[in-house]
mmCIF file of C-alpha atoms and ligand atoms in Angstrom:
data_model
loop_
_atom_site.group_PDB
_atom_site.id
_atom_site.type_symbol
_atom_site.label_atom_id
_atom_site.label_comp_id
_atom_site.label_asym_id
_atom_site.label_seq_id
_atom_site.Cartn_x
_atom_site.Cartn_y
_atom_site.Cartn_z
ATOM 1 C CA MET A 1 70.887 -9.431 225.317
ATOM 2 C CA THR A 2 71.957 -6.159 223.730
ATOM 3 C CA LYS A 3 75.440 -6.022 222.293
ATOM 4 C CA GLU A 4 77.726 -3.245 223.428
ATOM 5 C CA LEU A 5 80.438 -1.352 221.607
ATOM 6 C CA ASP A 6 82.772 0.773 223.719
ATOM 7 C CA LEU A 7 84.251 3.552 221.615
ATOM 8 C CA ARG A 8 85.576 5.683 224.442
ATOM 9 C CA GLY A 9 88.966 7.050 223.467
ATOM 10 C CA GLU A 10 88.319 6.563 219.735
ATOM 11 C CA VAL A 11 88.271 9.498 217.303
ATOM 12 C CA CYS A 12 86.305 10.244 214.125
ATOM 13 C CA PRO A 13 86.055 8.716 211.600
ATOM 14 C CA TYR A 14 87.125 5.448 213.293
ATOM 15 C CA THR A 15 84.194 5.760 215.668
ATOM 16 C CA PHE A 16 81.801 5.284 212.780
ATOM 17 C CA VAL A 17 83.972 2.823 210.874
ATOM 18 C CA LYS A 18 84.037 0.552 213.938
ATOM 19 C CA THR A 19 80.308 1.033 214.492
ATOM 20 C CA LYS A 20 79.630 0.059 210.898
ATOM 21 C CA LEU A 21 81.793 -3.053 211.131
ATOM 22 C CA ARG A 22 80.121 -4.104 214.347
ATOM 23 C CA LEU A 23 76.644 -3.572 212.927
ATOM 24 C CA GLU A 24 77.497 -5.879 210.040
ATOM 25 C CA GLU A 25 77.793 -8.746 212.508
ATOM 26 C CA LEU A 26 74.245 -8.115 213.777
ATOM 27 C CA ASP A 27 70.935 -9.235 212.359
ATOM 28 C CA SER A 28 68.327 -6.766 211.223
ATOM 29 C CA GLY A 29 66.187 -5.672 214.188
ATOM 30 C CA GLN A 30 68.913 -6.290 216.791
ATOM 31 C CA ASP A 31 70.013 -3.500 219.141
ATOM 32 C CA LEU A 32 73.509 -2.197 219.687
ATOM 33 C CA THR A 33 74.595 0.029 222.582
ATOM 34 C CA ILE A 34 77.456 2.363 221.757
ATOM 35 C CA LEU A 35 79.517 4.287 224.319
ATOM 36 C CA LEU A 36 81.404 7.431 223.341
ATOM 37 C CA ASP A 37 83.251 10.047 225.354
ATOM 38 C CA ASP A 38 82.848 13.044 223.069
ATOM 39 C CA SER A 39 79.673 14.922 222.123
ATOM 40 C CA ALA A 40 80.859 15.772 218.599
ATOM 41 C CA ALA A 41 81.645 12.097 217.935
ATOM 42 C CA THR A 42 78.248 11.163 219.398
ATOM 43 C CA ALA A 43 76.495 13.584 217.031
ATOM 44 C CA ASN A 44 78.530 12.333 214.083
ATOM 45 C CA VAL A 45 77.925 8.659 214.752
ATOM 46 C CA SER A 46 74.205 9.084 215.379
ATOM 47 C CA ARG A 47 73.830 11.172 212.234
ATOM 48 C CA SER A 48 75.664 8.597 210.142
ATOM 49 C CA LEU A 49 73.560 5.803 211.633
ATOM 50 C CA ARG A 50 70.383 7.638 210.735
ATOM 51 C CA ASN A 51 71.681 8.387 207.239
ATOM 52 C CA GLU A 52 72.121 4.647 206.766
ATOM 53 C CA GLY A 53 68.542 4.013 207.830
ATOM 54 C CA HIS A 54 69.081 2.650 211.345
ATOM 55 C CA GLU A 55 66.818 3.750 214.169
ATOM 56 C CA ILE A 56 68.161 5.586 217.212
ATOM 57 C CA LEU A 57 66.209 4.184 220.166
ATOM 58 C CA ASP A 58 67.929 6.265 222.802
ATOM 59 C CA LEU A 59 70.690 8.802 223.117
ATOM 60 C CA LYS A 60 71.821 10.361 226.364
ATOM 61 C CA ALA A 61 74.697 11.428 228.546
ATOM 62 C CA ILE A 62 75.126 8.724 231.172
ATOM 63 C CA SER A 63 77.817 10.538 233.123
ATOM 64 C CA GLY A 64 79.827 13.726 232.698
ATOM 65 C CA GLU A 65 81.506 13.088 229.366
ATOM 66 C CA VAL A 66 80.120 9.701 228.438
ATOM 67 C CA TRP A 67 77.340 9.405 225.877
ATOM 68 C CA ARG A 68 75.329 6.301 225.144
ATOM 69 C CA ILE A 69 73.534 5.579 221.881
ATOM 70 C CA VAL A 70 71.150 2.666 221.528
ATOM 71 C CA VAL A 71 70.538 1.845 217.889
ATOM 72 C CA LYS A 72 68.330 -0.704 216.193
ATOM 73 C CA LYS A 73 69.802 -2.195 213.046
ATOM 74 C CA ALA A 74 67.698 -1.636 209.934
ATOM 75 C CA MET B 1 113.951 44.846 169.678
ATOM 76 C CA THR B 2 112.560 42.804 166.806
ATOM 77 C CA ALA B 3 108.847 42.314 166.443
ATOM 78 C CA PRO B 4 107.646 38.889 167.483
ATOM 79 C CA THR B 5 107.066 36.535 164.582
ATOM 80 C CA THR B 6 103.903 34.942 165.962
ATOM 81 C CA SER B 7 100.689 36.881 165.721
ATOM 82 C CA ILE B 8 99.490 37.514 169.230
ATOM 83 C CA ASP B 9 95.769 37.585 169.900
ATOM 84 C CA TYR B 10 95.685 40.915 171.685
ATOM 85 C CA ALA B 11 92.078 40.489 172.723
ATOM 86 C CA ALA B 12 93.132 37.319 174.533
ATOM 87 C CA LEU B 13 96.155 39.094 176.012
ATOM 88 C CA LYS B 14 93.939 41.854 177.323
ATOM 89 C CA SER B 15 91.556 39.474 178.991
ATOM 90 C CA GLY B 16 94.439 38.436 181.174
ATOM 91 C CA GLY B 17 95.943 35.217 182.347
ATOM 92 C CA ILE B 18 99.338 35.825 180.737
ATOM 93 C CA ILE B 19 101.794 36.937 183.379
ATOM 94 C CA MET B 20 105.274 38.201 182.606
ATOM 95 C CA GLN B 21 107.981 36.576 184.707
ATOM 96 C CA LYS B 22 111.052 38.270 186.142
ATOM 97 C CA ASP B 23 112.867 37.376 182.953
ATOM 98 C CA GLU B 24 110.803 39.103 180.198
ATOM 99 C CA ASP B 25 111.255 36.218 177.784
ATOM 100 C CA PHE B 26 109.079 33.983 179.905
ATOM 101 C CA TYR B 27 105.426 34.037 180.858
ATOM 102 C CA ALA B 28 103.187 32.072 183.165
ATOM 103 C CA LEU B 29 99.734 31.103 181.924
ATOM 104 C CA ARG B 30 97.005 31.212 184.536
ATOM 105 C CA LEU B 31 93.996 28.940 184.152
ATOM 106 C CA ARG B 32 90.444 29.897 185.004
ATOM 107 C CA LEU B 33 89.183 27.291 187.443
ATOM 108 C CA PRO B 34 86.213 28.655 189.438
ATOM 109 C CA GLY B 35 86.004 27.004 192.839
ATOM 110 C CA GLY B 36 89.345 25.307 192.208
ATOM 111 C CA CYS B 37 87.588 22.400 190.571
ATOM 112 C CA ILE B 38 88.963 20.620 187.526
ATOM 113 C CA LEU B 39 87.974 17.411 185.765
ATOM 114 C CA ALA B 40 90.609 14.714 185.992
ATOM 115 C CA ASP B 41 90.383 14.256 182.221
ATOM 116 C CA LEU B 42 91.822 17.745 181.719
ATOM 117 C CA LEU B 43 94.915 17.243 183.866
ATOM 118 C CA PRO B 44 96.882 15.385 181.148
ATOM 119 C CA LYS B 45 96.323 18.352 178.811
ATOM 120 C CA ILE B 46 97.756 20.761 181.385
ATOM 121 C CA ALA B 47 100.705 18.442 181.924
ATOM 122 C CA GLN B 48 101.244 18.200 178.179
ATOM 123 C CA VAL B 49 101.268 21.984 177.711
ATOM 124 C CA ALA B 50 103.633 22.395 180.666
ATOM 125 C CA LYS B 51 106.022 19.873 179.159
ATOM 126 C CA ARG B 52 105.759 21.014 175.551
ATOM 127 C CA TYR B 53 105.918 24.785 176.069
ATOM 128 C CA GLY B 54 107.186 25.222 179.613
ATOM 129 C CA ARG B 55 109.621 23.331 181.774
ATOM 130 C CA GLY B 56 107.268 20.632 182.925
ATOM 131 C CA GLU B 57 106.391 22.675 185.991
ATOM 132 C CA ILE B 58 102.864 23.375 187.257
ATOM 133 C CA ARG B 59 102.148 25.766 190.100
ATOM 134 C CA LEU B 60 99.174 26.067 192.418
ATOM 135 C CA THR B 61 98.105 29.589 193.289
ATOM 136 C CA VAL B 62 96.776 30.597 196.698
ATOM 137 C CA ARG B 63 93.388 31.232 195.104
ATOM 138 C CA GLN B 64 92.776 27.685 193.914
ATOM 139 C CA GLY B 65 94.216 28.283 190.461
ATOM 140 C CA ILE B 66 96.820 26.574 188.332
ATOM 141 C CA GLU B 67 99.638 28.387 186.549
ATOM 142 C CA ILE B 68 102.031 27.029 183.952
ATOM 143 C CA PRO B 69 105.273 29.027 184.075
ATOM 144 C CA TRP B 70 108.230 29.222 181.681
ATOM 145 C CA ILE B 71 106.265 29.697 178.461
ATOM 146 C CA LYS B 72 108.376 31.504 175.854
ATOM 147 C CA PHE B 73 106.895 34.741 174.520
ATOM 148 C CA LYS B 74 106.664 33.387 170.986
ATOM 149 C CA GLU B 75 104.845 30.289 172.101
ATOM 150 C CA ILE B 76 102.178 31.901 174.275
ATOM 151 C CA GLU B 77 99.643 31.825 171.500
ATOM 152 C CA ALA B 78 100.227 28.181 170.608
ATOM 153 C CA ALA B 79 100.037 27.129 174.261
ATOM 154 C CA ARG B 80 96.923 29.215 174.827
ATOM 155 C CA LYS B 81 95.209 27.709 171.791
ATOM 156 C CA GLU B 82 96.066 24.216 172.847
ATOM 157 C CA LEU B 83 94.536 24.831 176.288
ATOM 158 C CA ALA B 84 91.489 26.548 174.777
ATOM 159 C CA GLY B 85 90.988 23.580 172.465
ATOM 160 C CA ALA B 86 90.527 21.404 175.523
ATOM 161 C CA GLY B 87 88.098 23.911 177.064
ATOM 162 C CA LEU B 88 90.667 25.434 179.421
ATOM 163 C CA ALA B 89 90.306 29.218 179.478
ATOM 164 C CA LEU B 90 92.857 31.605 180.931
ATOM 165 C CA GLY B 91 92.033 33.256 184.249
ATOM 166 C CA PRO B 92 91.815 37.005 184.738
ATOM 167 C CA CYS B 93 94.694 38.911 186.329
ATOM 168 C CA GLY B 94 95.336 42.642 186.863
ATOM 169 C CA GLN B 95 92.510 45.137 187.416
ATOM 170 C CA ARG B 96 89.725 42.696 186.886
ATOM 171 C CA PHE B 97 87.064 40.622 188.565
ATOM 172 C CA ARG B 98 89.157 37.575 189.397
ATOM 173 C CA THR B 99 88.226 33.930 189.173
ATOM 174 C CA VAL B 100 85.746 33.166 191.935
ATOM 175 C CA THR B 101 86.934 30.769 194.634
ATOM 176 C CA ALA B 102 84.775 28.503 196.784
ATOM 177 C CA CYS B 103 85.001 25.881 199.469
ATOM 178 C CA PRO B 104 83.915 22.346 198.456
ATOM 179 C CA GLY B 105 80.409 22.813 199.930
ATOM 180 C CA LEU B 106 77.542 20.464 199.174
ATOM 181 C CA PRO B 107 77.577 17.593 198.495
ATOM 182 C CA VAL B 108 81.204 17.073 199.536
ATOM 183 C CA CYS B 109 81.734 18.705 202.910
ATOM 184 C CA ARG B 110 79.857 17.210 205.828
ATOM 185 C CA ARG B 111 79.247 20.624 207.357
ATOM 186 C CA ALA B 112 78.053 22.332 204.190
ATOM 187 C CA LEU B 113 74.758 24.222 204.144
ATOM 188 C CA ALA B 114 74.819 25.288 200.478
ATOM 189 C CA ASP B 115 76.210 24.440 197.054
ATOM 190 C CA SER B 116 79.030 26.975 197.148
ATOM 191 C CA GLN B 117 80.589 25.594 193.970
ATOM 192 C CA SER B 118 77.575 26.161 191.743
ATOM 193 C CA PHE B 119 77.016 29.665 193.127
ATOM 194 C CA ALA B 120 80.698 30.476 192.540
ATOM 195 C CA LEU B 121 80.368 29.250 188.957
ATOM 196 C CA GLN B 122 77.299 31.396 188.420
ATOM 197 C CA ILE B 123 79.125 34.490 189.749
ATOM 198 C CA ASP B 124 82.203 33.707 187.688
ATOM 199 C CA ARG B 125 80.221 33.288 184.465
ATOM 200 C CA LYS B 126 78.492 36.624 184.886
ATOM 201 C CA PHE B 127 81.238 38.825 186.309
ATOM 202 C CA GLY B 128 84.571 37.056 185.860
ATOM 203 C CA GLY B 129 87.123 39.118 183.897
ATOM 204 C CA LEU B 130 85.292 42.482 184.121
ATOM 205 C CA GLN B 131 87.597 45.510 184.013
ATOM 206 C CA LEU B 132 87.453 47.487 187.246
ATOM 207 C CA PRO B 133 89.446 50.197 189.092
ATOM 208 C CA HIS B 134 91.552 47.487 190.723
ATOM 209 C CA LYS B 135 91.587 43.752 191.343
ATOM 210 C CA PHE B 136 88.341 42.380 192.694
ATOM 211 C CA LYS B 137 88.021 39.045 194.438
ATOM 212 C CA ALA B 138 84.944 37.064 195.326
ATOM 213 C CA THR B 139 84.432 33.807 197.141
ATOM 214 C CA VAL B 140 81.675 31.535 198.427
ATOM 215 C CA SER B 141 81.827 29.447 201.616
ATOM 216 C CA ALA B 142 79.109 26.956 202.447
ATOM 217 C CA CYS B 143 79.003 27.443 206.237
ATOM 218 C CA PRO B 144 80.156 29.899 208.921
ATOM 219 C CA ASN B 145 83.487 28.067 209.173
ATOM 220 C CA ALA B 146 84.344 30.307 206.230
ATOM 221 C CA CYS B 147 87.107 28.094 204.818
ATOM 222 C CA SER B 148 87.465 30.071 201.587
ATOM 223 C CA ARG B 149 87.942 33.292 203.599
ATOM 224 C CA PRO B 150 84.935 35.432 202.706
ATOM 225 C CA LEU B 151 86.175 38.221 204.979
ATOM 226 C CA GLU B 152 89.362 38.573 202.952
ATOM 227 C CA ASN B 153 87.705 39.147 199.593
ATOM 228 C CA GLU B 154 86.092 42.222 198.025
ATOM 229 C CA ILE B 155 82.855 40.320 198.313
ATOM 230 C CA GLY B 156 82.433 37.134 200.302
ATOM 231 C CA PHE B 157 79.405 34.918 200.707
ATOM 232 C CA CYS B 158 79.045 32.626 203.674
ATOM 233 C CA ALA B 159 76.085 30.276 203.979
ATOM 234 C CA ALA B 160 74.150 30.171 207.253
ATOM 235 C CA VAL B 161 71.062 28.534 208.698
ATOM 236 C CA GLN B 162 69.225 30.016 211.644
ATOM 237 C CA PRO B 163 67.421 27.286 213.585
ATOM 238 C CA TYR B 164 64.242 27.252 215.597
ATOM 239 C CA MET B 165 63.080 24.608 217.982
ATOM 240 C CA GLU B 166 60.059 22.352 217.712
ATOM 241 C CA GLU B 167 59.706 21.444 221.360
ATOM 242 C CA ASP B 168 57.429 18.437 220.876
ATOM 243 C CA ALA B 169 60.113 16.679 218.843
ATOM 244 C CA CYS B 170 62.824 17.215 221.476
ATOM 245 C CA MET B 171 63.578 14.363 223.854
ATOM 246 C CA GLY B 172 65.825 16.517 226.026
ATOM 247 C CA CYS B 173 69.050 14.584 225.532
ATOM 248 C CA GLY B 174 71.108 17.781 225.711
ATOM 249 C CA LEU B 175 73.442 16.796 222.876
ATOM 250 C CA CYS B 176 72.861 20.018 220.922
ATOM 251 C CA VAL B 177 73.663 22.078 224.030
ATOM 252 C CA ASP B 178 76.987 20.287 224.307
ATOM 253 C CA ILE B 179 77.653 20.575 220.568
ATOM 254 C CA CYS B 180 77.035 24.330 220.233
ATOM 255 C CA ARG B 181 80.469 25.905 220.316
ATOM 256 C CA GLU B 182 79.062 29.403 220.710
ATOM 257 C CA LYS B 183 77.350 28.615 224.011
ATOM 258 C CA ALA B 184 74.146 29.841 222.396
ATOM 259 C CA LEU B 185 72.082 26.990 223.846
ATOM 260 C CA PHE B 186 71.152 26.257 227.437
ATOM 261 C CA LEU B 187 68.719 23.840 229.010
ATOM 262 C CA GLN B 188 65.600 25.195 230.653
ATOM 263 C CA ASN B 189 63.070 22.743 232.096
ATOM 264 C CA GLY B 190 64.865 19.989 230.229
ATOM 265 C CA LYS B 191 64.581 21.656 226.822
ATOM 266 C CA PRO B 192 67.228 23.730 224.990
ATOM 267 C CA GLN B 193 66.689 27.472 224.658
ATOM 268 C CA LEU B 194 68.364 29.584 221.992
ATOM 269 C CA ASP B 195 70.249 32.784 222.795
ATOM 270 C CA GLU B 196 70.031 34.576 219.462
ATOM 271 C CA THR B 197 72.695 37.099 220.411
ATOM 272 C CA ARG B 198 75.266 34.306 220.533
ATOM 273 C CA CYS B 199 74.052 32.111 217.676
ATOM 274 C CA ILE B 200 76.127 32.310 214.489
ATOM 275 C CA SER B 201 73.727 30.151 212.424
ATOM 276 C CA CYS B 202 76.123 27.273 211.852
ATOM 277 C CA ALA B 203 73.371 24.639 212.137
ATOM 278 C CA ASP B 204 75.584 22.305 214.202
ATOM 279 C CA CYS B 205 72.658 21.856 216.597
ATOM 280 C CA MET B 206 70.349 20.843 213.753
ATOM 281 C CA GLN B 207 72.835 18.359 212.401
ATOM 282 C CA SER B 208 73.440 16.810 215.812
ATOM 283 C CA CYS B 209 69.858 16.312 216.927
ATOM 284 C CA PRO B 210 68.805 12.657 216.843
ATOM 285 C CA THR B 211 65.117 13.561 216.528
ATOM 286 C CA ASP B 212 65.291 16.505 214.085
ATOM 287 C CA ALA B 213 63.782 18.855 216.652
ATOM 288 C CA TRP B 214 65.651 21.833 215.172
ATOM 289 C CA LYS B 215 64.105 23.236 212.012
ATOM 290 C CA THR B 216 65.197 25.905 209.573
ATOM 291 C CA ASN B 217 64.028 29.369 210.457
ATOM 292 C CA ARG B 218 65.979 31.392 207.891
ATOM 293 C CA MET B 219 68.711 30.303 205.522
ATOM 294 C CA GLY B 220 70.888 31.975 202.942
ATOM 295 C CA TYR B 221 74.200 33.729 202.583
ATOM 296 C CA ALA B 222 75.732 36.362 204.809
ATOM 297 C CA VAL B 223 77.442 38.957 202.615
ATOM 298 C CA TYR B 224 80.777 40.553 203.518
ATOM 299 C CA VAL B 225 82.315 43.395 201.549
ATOM 300 C CA GLY B 226 85.588 45.264 201.359
ATOM 301 C CA GLY B 227 87.973 42.614 202.622
ATOM 302 C CA LYS B 228 91.444 42.163 201.195
ATOM 303 C CA ASN B 229 94.874 40.907 201.952
ATOM 304 C CA GLY B 230 98.280 42.018 200.740
ATOM 305 C CA ARG B 231 100.248 45.014 201.987
ATOM 306 C CA HIS B 232 97.461 46.482 204.049
ATOM 307 C CA PRO B 233 94.985 43.769 204.952
ATOM 308 C CA MET B 234 91.408 44.686 205.813
ATOM 309 C CA LEU B 235 88.626 42.423 207.002
ATOM 310 C CA GLY B 236 85.334 42.582 205.176
ATOM 311 C CA GLU B 237 82.248 43.935 206.899
ATOM 312 C CA LYS B 238 78.906 42.188 206.919
ATOM 313 C CA ILE B 239 76.215 44.094 205.018
ATOM 314 C CA ALA B 240 73.451 41.508 204.668
ATOM 315 C CA ASP B 241 72.176 38.231 206.098
ATOM 316 C CA PHE B 242 70.270 35.283 204.645
ATOM 317 C CA VAL B 243 70.248 36.403 201.007
ATOM 318 C CA ASP B 244 69.535 33.884 198.269
ATOM 319 C CA GLU B 245 71.614 33.520 195.101
ATOM 320 C CA GLU B 246 69.445 35.872 193.091
ATOM 321 C CA GLN B 247 69.675 38.620 195.697
ATOM 322 C CA GLY B 248 73.394 37.916 195.952
ATOM 323 C CA MET B 249 73.868 38.446 192.223
ATOM 324 C CA ARG B 250 72.005 41.751 192.443
ATOM 325 C CA ILE B 251 74.176 42.862 195.358
ATOM 326 C CA ILE B 252 77.330 42.121 193.355
ATOM 327 C CA GLU B 253 75.961 44.022 190.384
ATOM 328 C CA ARG B 254 75.179 47.138 192.429
ATOM 329 C CA CYS B 255 78.462 46.799 194.237
ATOM 330 C CA LEU B 256 80.309 46.896 190.907
ATOM 331 C CA ASP B 257 78.218 49.883 189.761
ATOM 332 C CA PHE B 258 79.221 51.704 192.931
ATOM 333 C CA TYR B 259 82.867 50.726 192.508
ATOM 334 C CA LEU B 260 82.948 51.845 188.871
ATOM 335 C CA GLN B 261 81.332 55.142 189.793
ATOM 336 C CA TYR B 262 83.328 56.012 192.918
ATOM 337 C CA GLY B 263 86.458 53.886 192.868
ATOM 338 C CA ASN B 264 89.719 55.648 192.064
ATOM 339 C CA LYS B 265 92.193 53.913 189.836
ATOM 340 C CA ARG B 266 94.154 51.312 191.806
ATOM 341 C CA GLU B 267 91.928 51.647 194.827
ATOM 342 C CA ARG B 268 90.510 48.435 196.273
ATOM 343 C CA LEU B 269 86.788 48.276 197.081
ATOM 344 C CA GLY B 270 87.376 48.364 200.837
ATOM 345 C CA GLU B 271 89.362 51.573 200.498
ATOM 346 C CA THR B 272 86.687 53.138 198.314
ATOM 347 C CA ILE B 273 84.030 52.261 200.880
ATOM 348 C CA ARG B 274 86.169 53.700 203.662
ATOM 349 C CA ARG B 275 86.686 56.935 201.714
ATOM 350 C CA VAL B 276 83.101 57.379 200.474
ATOM 351 C CA GLY B 277 81.390 55.962 203.540
ATOM 352 C CA MET B 278 79.767 52.649 204.465
ATOM 353 C CA ASP B 279 76.335 54.271 204.779
ATOM 354 C CA GLU B 280 76.483 55.591 201.224
ATOM 355 C CA PHE B 281 77.723 52.242 200.016
ATOM 356 C CA LYS B 282 74.933 50.340 201.744
ATOM 357 C CA ALA B 283 72.307 52.775 200.486
ATOM 358 C CA ALA B 284 73.515 52.157 196.936
ATOM 359 C CA VAL B 285 73.881 48.418 197.192
ATOM 360 C CA LEU B 286 71.022 47.325 199.426
ATOM 361 C CA GLN B 287 68.210 49.299 197.799
HETATM 362 S S1 SF4 C 301 83.271 26.532 204.877
HETATM 363 FE FE1 SF4 C 301 82.041 24.948 205.890
HETATM 364 S S2 SF4 C 301 81.138 23.842 204.164
HETATM 365 FE FE2 SF4 C 301 82.873 24.974 203.349
HETATM 366 S S3 SF4 C 301 84.618 23.552 203.469
HETATM 367 FE FE3 SF4 C 301 84.627 24.784 205.334
HETATM 368 S S4 SF4 C 301 83.522 23.564 206.803
HETATM 369 FE FE4 SF4 C 301 82.992 22.743 204.785
HETATM 370 S S1 SF4 C 302 73.180 27.311 214.881
HETATM 371 FE FE1 SF4 C 302 75.244 26.912 215.698
HETATM 372 S S2 SF4 C 302 75.615 28.677 217.029
HETATM 373 FE FE2 SF4 C 302 73.420 28.632 216.653
HETATM 374 S S3 SF4 C 302 72.577 27.474 218.345
HETATM 375 FE FE3 SF4 C 302 72.919 26.014 216.685
HETATM 376 S S4 SF4 C 302 74.963 25.200 217.082
HETATM 377 FE FE4 SF4 C 302 74.761 27.050 218.308
HETATM 378 S S1 SF4 C 303 69.738 17.267 220.447
HETATM 379 FE FE1 SF4 C 303 67.579 17.347 219.809
HETATM 380 S S2 SF4 C 303 66.538 15.997 221.232
HETATM 381 FE FE2 SF4 C 303 68.533 16.413 222.144
HETATM 382 S S3 SF4 C 303 68.159 18.218 223.468
HETATM 383 FE FE3 SF4 C 303 68.809 19.007 221.503
HETATM 384 S S4 SF4 C 303 66.894 19.389 220.408
HETATM 385 FE FE4 SF4 C 303 66.383 18.027 222.111
#
């Protein structure tokens, strides 16, 4: 089962700080689904994830303002 | 008035950085800190000079500098030497090419597209302190956010990256379209299209794309000239796009040649350009 992290309502840089903390609990190769409600935060988080070597499996707007990132832990 | 007992280094005085206060017995020493960057190791020396020769007060200038006020006339030379001994030079004031400012740029700022600090240092080393018809300010910003105010300097550089799209790499998520604050992107058949008339080359789209579908088309500095603040502010005008550092240095050089040739005493560059004509200026500077 994929883990989910709901970051709607959170602002940068806490969005990434919380993502990072959550990823630490996962094993390498596991997926995490992240929900955000701001495109700038979505871009920031996905960029930071990629900078740290994780793989973005999917990224899309799932409704008006809500963005979903699926990331695979490196 | 009696002659001062200390021997003043007039060459040093002329190069500037010693500013008379309201009360003629006191002077402020201005430090030359291009880009507003200073090593932490040097701060104790500044503090020491401020305490020993001044009143323990240190002031930050609006152009990223540091000034130590309340230095007695007779002690200017001793204070200056002590600073120089630590590698701290005095910064130009008056009718000179002033210390070059810069935003933090790469690798500090997340938005940065260039190393504004190293370019500022290069400009400062070559032109800083030159005597000119009036004060002359230069700055370097590392993206179109223009944090160090390139439009309010005699010459301002502002880094930019113009993107182009590699359609095969795009997965059509639409994030870049949402991110672009200039509304320069729109989706067509599921892929973003670029409206070049709106794009300001900030590269936000490139930095947001999860699949690196945006690539660099052109990159370099936009060059603004003739800006200033003060009594009669003027905004600088863009004269060139996507220049590299070498071209930038040449533009400054020609700009100074023009200013020395046509500038009246106490006339800022923007005023000279307005009087002589932008077309003439461009012809001289952008050969
Ligand atoms: S101009 Fe751009 S790169 Fe420089 S500090 Fe501002 S946002 Fe950062
Ligand atoms: S470079 Fe900036 S202005 Fe141009 S399309 Fe990309 S995000 Fe928009
Ligand atoms: S962010 Fe990248 S993948 Fe998404 S639409 Fe823009 S170019 Fe395509």
